[in-house]
Amino acid sequence: MTNQTTNQQEQTLTNGVYVNGINMDILQGTVHAIEQEPDLGQCKFRARNIHG
């Protein structure tokens, strides 16, 4: 990835740094919270398909 591409994907806004639309401050806070309390990171994925 070139610096130009990186600069296009990363922009500094008044609310923090965003990379690919993700607020990095919030992401780091979420990672820290899950490290402190791993049960917060549990999730379930379900899918259903009705054919016919």
mmCIF file of C-alpha atoms in Angstrom:
data_model
loop_
_atom_site.group_PDB
_atom_site.id
_atom_site.type_symbol
_atom_site.label_atom_id
_atom_site.label_comp_id
_atom_site.label_asym_id
_atom_site.label_seq_id
_atom_site.Cartn_x
_atom_site.Cartn_y
_atom_site.Cartn_z
ATOM 1 C CA MET A 1 0.000 0.000 0.000
ATOM 2 C CA THR A 2 1.421 3.390 -0.926
ATOM 3 C CA ASN A 3 1.546 6.438 1.326
ATOM 4 C CA GLN A 4 -0.952 8.145 -0.954
ATOM 5 C CA THR A 5 -3.437 5.281 -0.547
ATOM 6 C CA THR A 6 -2.858 5.263 3.211
ATOM 7 C CA ASN A 7 -3.416 9.014 3.392
ATOM 8 C CA GLN A 8 -6.682 8.662 1.500
ATOM 9 C CA GLN A 9 -7.903 5.953 3.876
ATOM 10 C CA GLU A 10 -6.731 7.702 7.041
ATOM 11 C CA GLN A 11 -7.975 11.141 7.900
ATOM 12 C CA THR A 12 -7.753 13.164 11.068
ATOM 13 C CA LEU A 13 -11.102 14.550 12.172
ATOM 14 C CA THR A 14 -12.050 16.530 15.257
ATOM 15 C CA ASN A 15 -13.259 13.293 16.878
ATOM 16 C CA GLY A 16 -10.010 11.377 16.382
ATOM 17 C CA VAL A 17 -8.213 9.326 13.766
ATOM 18 C CA TYR A 18 -10.277 7.215 11.399
ATOM 19 C CA VAL A 19 -8.843 4.355 9.324
ATOM 20 C CA ASN A 20 -11.173 2.843 6.729
ATOM 21 C CA GLY A 21 -14.086 4.559 8.486
ATOM 22 C CA ILE A 22 -13.230 3.132 11.925
ATOM 23 C CA ASN A 23 -12.588 5.484 14.846
ATOM 24 C CA MET A 24 -9.285 4.188 16.187
ATOM 25 C CA ASP A 25 -9.761 5.698 19.670
ATOM 26 C CA ILE A 26 -13.048 3.844 20.100
ATOM 27 C CA LEU A 27 -11.553 0.621 18.708
ATOM 28 C CA GLN A 28 -8.607 0.805 21.113
ATOM 29 C CA GLY A 29 -11.021 1.431 23.994
ATOM 30 C CA THR A 30 -13.064 -1.595 22.982
ATOM 31 C CA VAL A 31 -9.963 -3.801 22.777
ATOM 32 C CA HIS A 32 -8.850 -2.613 26.213
ATOM 33 C CA ALA A 33 -12.298 -3.308 27.713
ATOM 34 C CA ILE A 34 -12.301 -6.842 26.267
ATOM 35 C CA GLU A 35 -8.789 -7.452 27.590
ATOM 36 C CA GLN A 36 -9.996 -6.483 31.064
ATOM 37 C CA GLU A 37 -13.272 -8.419 30.809
ATOM 38 C CA PRO A 38 -13.093 -11.152 28.115
ATOM 39 C CA ASP A 39 -16.788 -12.015 28.378
ATOM 40 C CA LEU A 40 -17.510 -8.695 26.623
ATOM 41 C CA GLY A 41 -15.928 -10.118 23.484
ATOM 42 C CA GLN A 42 -18.197 -13.125 23.196
ATOM 43 C CA CYS A 43 -20.660 -13.107 20.340
ATOM 44 C CA LYS A 44 -22.871 -15.548 18.497
ATOM 45 C CA PHE A 45 -23.541 -15.619 14.807
ATOM 46 C CA ARG A 46 -26.600 -17.321 13.423
ATOM 47 C CA ALA A 47 -27.822 -17.806 9.909
ATOM 48 C CA ARG A 48 -31.043 -19.161 8.533
ATOM 49 C CA ASN A 49 -31.931 -20.025 4.996
ATOM 50 C CA ILE A 50 -35.405 -20.771 3.774
ATOM 51 C CA HIS A 51 -35.378 -22.396 0.378
ATOM 52 C CA GLY A 52 -38.434 -22.807 -1.638
#
